Coordinates of C-alpha atoms in Angstrom, one line a residue:
M16 CA 87.0 7.4 27.1
R17 CA 86.7 3.3 27.9
I18 CA 83.9 2.5 29.5
S19 CA 83.6 -1.7 30.5
F20 CA 80.2 -3.0 31.3
D21 CA 79.4 -6.5 31.7
R22 CA 81.8 -8.3 29.6
F23 CA 81.9 -5.7 27.3
I24 CA 84.7 -2.4 26.6
L25 CA 83.5 0.6 24.8
D26 CA 86.4 2.5 23.0
G27 CA 85.1 6.0 21.9
G28 CA 88.5 6.9 21.3
T29 CA 89.1 3.9 18.9
R30 CA 85.2 4.0 18.2
Q31 CA 85.3 -0.1 19.2
L32 CA 83.1 -2.2 20.9
L33 CA 84.8 -5.3 21.8
D34 CA 83.3 -8.5 23.7
A35 CA 86.8 -9.8 25.0
D36 CA 89.2 -9.6 22.9
R37 CA 86.5 -9.6 19.8
E38 CA 85.1 -6.9 17.9
V39 CA 81.3 -6.3 18.1
H40 CA 80.1 -4.4 14.5
L41 CA 78.0 -1.8 14.8
E42 CA 76.8 0.2 12.0
P43 CA 78.3 4.2 13.0
K44 CA 75.0 5.7 14.2
A45 CA 74.4 2.9 16.6
F46 CA 77.7 3.1 18.0
E47 CA 77.3 6.8 18.7
L48 CA 73.4 6.0 19.8
L49 CA 75.1 3.2 22.3
L50 CA 78.2 5.8 23.2
L51 CA 75.7 8.8 24.2
L52 CA 73.3 6.5 26.1
V53 CA 76.4 4.9 28.3
Q54 CA 78.0 8.4 28.7
E55 CA 74.2 10.0 30.3
R56 CA 73.7 7.0 32.1
P57 CA 71.2 6.6 33.8
N58 CA 69.4 9.2 32.5
V59 CA 66.8 8.7 29.9
L60 CA 67.8 11.1 26.9
S61 CA 64.6 11.9 25.2
K62 CA 64.0 10.3 21.6
A63 CA 63.8 14.1 20.3
V64 CA 67.4 15.1 21.8
L65 CA 68.6 11.4 20.4
L66 CA 67.4 12.1 17.0
Q67 CA 68.6 15.8 17.3
R68 CA 72.4 14.6 18.6
L69 CA 72.5 11.7 15.8
W70 CA 71.2 13.7 12.6
P71 CA 71.4 17.8 13.4
E72 CA 69.6 19.9 11.5
T73 CA 68.1 16.6 9.4
F74 CA 64.7 15.2 9.5
V75 CA 64.3 11.5 10.0
A76 CA 61.6 9.3 10.6
E77 CA 61.6 8.2 14.7
A78 CA 61.6 4.6 13.2
N79 CA 65.3 5.3 12.3
L80 CA 66.2 5.5 16.2
S81 CA 63.9 2.2 17.3
N82 CA 65.8 0.3 14.6
L83 CA 69.2 1.4 15.9
I84 CA 67.9 0.3 19.1
A85 CA 67.5 -3.2 18.0
E86 CA 70.5 -3.6 16.4
I87 CA 72.5 -2.3 20.0
R88 CA 70.3 -4.9 21.5
A89 CA 71.2 -7.7 19.6
A90 CA 75.0 -6.8 19.2
I91 CA 75.1 -6.9 23.3
G92 CA 72.5 -9.7 23.7
D93 CA 69.8 -7.6 25.2
R94 CA 66.0 -7.8 25.3
A95 CA 63.7 -5.5 25.3
R96 CA 60.9 -6.8 27.7
A97 CA 63.9 -7.9 30.0
P98 CA 67.0 -5.3 29.4
R99 CA 69.9 -5.8 31.2
F100 CA 71.4 -2.6 29.4
I101 CA 69.0 -0.5 27.5
R102 CA 65.5 0.2 29.4
T103 CA 62.9 1.8 27.1
A104 CA 61.1 5.0 28.8
H105 CA 57.4 4.1 26.9
G106 CA 56.2 6.9 25.0
F107 CA 59.9 9.1 26.0
G108 CA 63.0 7.7 25.1
Y109 CA 65.9 5.3 26.3
A110 CA 68.2 5.0 28.9
F111 CA 71.4 2.8 30.1
C112 CA 70.1 0.7 32.9
G113 CA 73.6 -1.5 33.2
E114 CA 76.4 -1.5 35.7
A115 CA 79.7 0.5 33.9
T116 CA 83.1 1.4 34.9
T117 CA 85.2 4.2 33.1
L118 CA 88.4 2.6 32.6
S119 CA 90.2 5.4 31.7
P120 CA 89.1 8.7 33.0
A121 CA 89.8 11.9 31.1
P122 CA 93.2 13.7 32.2
E123 CA 93.1 16.9 34.1
P124 CA 93.4 20.0 32.0
E125 CA 96.8 20.7 33.3
A126 CA 98.1 17.6 32.0
A127 CA 95.9 17.7 28.7
S128 CA 97.4 20.7 27.7
E129 CA 101.3 19.5 29.0
H130 CA 100.6 16.4 26.1
V131 CA 98.9 18.5 23.2
R132 CA 100.1 16.6 20.1
A133 CA 97.7 18.1 17.5
W134 CA 95.6 21.3 17.5
L135 CA 93.8 23.2 14.6
E136 CA 94.2 27.2 13.7
W137 CA 91.3 29.3 12.4
G138 CA 91.7 32.9 12.5
G139 CA 94.6 33.7 14.8
R140 CA 93.0 31.1 17.1
R141 CA 94.5 27.5 18.0
F142 CA 92.5 24.4 18.9
P143 CA 93.8 21.9 20.3
L144 CA 92.9 18.2 19.5
S145 CA 92.7 15.4 22.1
A146 CA 93.2 11.8 21.8
G147 CA 90.0 10.3 20.5
D148 CA 87.0 11.9 18.9
N149 CA 86.9 15.8 18.4
V150 CA 83.8 17.1 16.5
L151 CA 83.7 20.2 15.3
G152 CA 80.2 22.2 14.8
R153 CA 78.2 25.2 16.3
D154 CA 77.2 23.2 18.8
P155 CA 78.5 25.0 22.2
D156 CA 79.0 20.9 23.5
V157 CA 81.6 19.8 21.1
Q158 CA 84.9 20.0 21.5
V159 CA 85.8 22.8 18.6
T160 CA 83.1 25.1 18.3
L161 CA 83.3 27.6 15.6
D162 CA 80.8 30.2 15.2
S163 CA 79.2 30.4 11.8
S164 CA 75.5 30.1 10.2
T165 CA 77.6 27.7 7.3
I166 CA 78.8 24.8 9.9
S167 CA 75.9 22.1 10.8
R168 CA 76.0 22.0 14.4
Q169 CA 77.9 18.6 14.6
H170 CA 79.7 19.3 10.8
A171 CA 82.5 16.7 11.0
R172 CA 85.5 15.0 13.1
I173 CA 88.8 14.6 14.0
V174 CA 89.8 11.5 15.4
L175 CA 93.4 11.4 17.0
T176 CA 95.2 7.7 17.8
P177 CA 98.1 6.7 18.4
G178 CA 99.1 5.6 15.0
G179 CA 98.1 9.0 13.5
A180 CA 94.9 11.8 12.7
V181 CA 91.5 10.8 10.8
L182 CA 89.2 13.5 9.4
D183 CA 85.5 12.4 9.0
D184 CA 82.2 14.6 7.7
M185 CA 79.5 13.8 9.9
E186 CA 76.5 14.3 7.3
S187 CA 77.1 17.8 7.3
K188 CA 74.8 20.2 5.2
N189 CA 77.6 22.2 2.9
G190 CA 80.1 19.4 3.7
T191 CA 84.0 18.8 4.7
F192 CA 87.1 19.6 2.4
L193 CA 90.7 18.6 3.1
G194 CA 92.4 20.5 0.3
D195 CA 90.0 20.7 -2.7
E196 CA 88.8 17.3 -2.0
R197 CA 85.2 16.7 -0.7
V198 CA 85.7 14.2 2.5
T199 CA 82.9 11.4 1.7
S200 CA 85.1 8.6 3.6
A201 CA 87.0 8.9 6.4
V202 CA 91.0 10.2 5.6
Q203 CA 94.2 10.5 7.0
L204 CA 96.1 14.3 8.0
A205 CA 99.0 15.5 8.0
D206 CA 100.9 18.1 9.6
G207 CA 100.1 21.7 7.6
D208 CA 96.9 20.1 6.0
V209 CA 94.4 22.4 5.1
I210 CA 90.6 21.5 5.9
R211 CA 86.8 23.8 4.9
I212 CA 83.9 22.9 7.0
G213 CA 81.4 25.5 5.5
S214 CA 82.6 28.5 4.8
L215 CA 85.7 28.6 6.9
V216 CA 89.0 27.2 6.4
L217 CA 91.3 25.3 9.3
T218 CA 95.1 24.5 9.3
F219 CA 95.5 21.2 11.1
H220 CA 99.4 20.6 12.9
A221 CA 100.6 17.5 14.5
R222 CA 103.4 17.1 16.5
T223 CA 105.5 14.7 19.0
P224 CA 106.6 15.5 22.8
L225 CA 109.7 16.5 20.8
G226 CA 107.9 18.8 18.2
T227 CA 108.7 17.0 15.0
T228 CA 105.9 16.2 12.7
D229 CA 103.9 12.7 13.8
T230 CA 101.5 12.0 11.0
Q231 CA 102.0 11.3 7.5
R232 CA 100.0 10.6 4.7
S233 CA 100.2 7.3 3.3
D234 CA 100.1 7.9 -1.0

């Protein structure tokens, strides 16, 4: 999903905030918070909801949230007392209040099924993956829902780009493993890779429209 507001473009697939052709740096949690607020615009999201979405199953101080808001405002030139983009609902939460336009709407379900280029297999089930972020976890709202008490609500993420697929852990309680190696930072995926999250073992598959493997891990 790519969303334009003012002179900025927020790209959920590449996880970039662009100011014209220049990338604006945001820490990962700050980027996730901005994306949440923009996607839910103009609704106000409570602090409790935001804390749960950003740090599932983890207790963190509310000050962490206000620090992220301050980082976002500094990055996009916004001010708390005269907000153009991020509005504070005092005593409750935050909302994105600027004008925004979605540049690349999600494809229709029929089109998406025709262009599946990667998927996960687990227990005889197949989970198609789409371009951009694919979150794995127990939460019913994530892209790949896996019902297991050993899995966090938002456990891991697979990001698909034209250059391949990347796996990353989302600060899960029981960890994410590629083969026997614990994932501590983003790692490239290849067709046939075995992924373990919690107690579940999944197999990653990728192909081009012609059916040939299109992701390779660089040694």
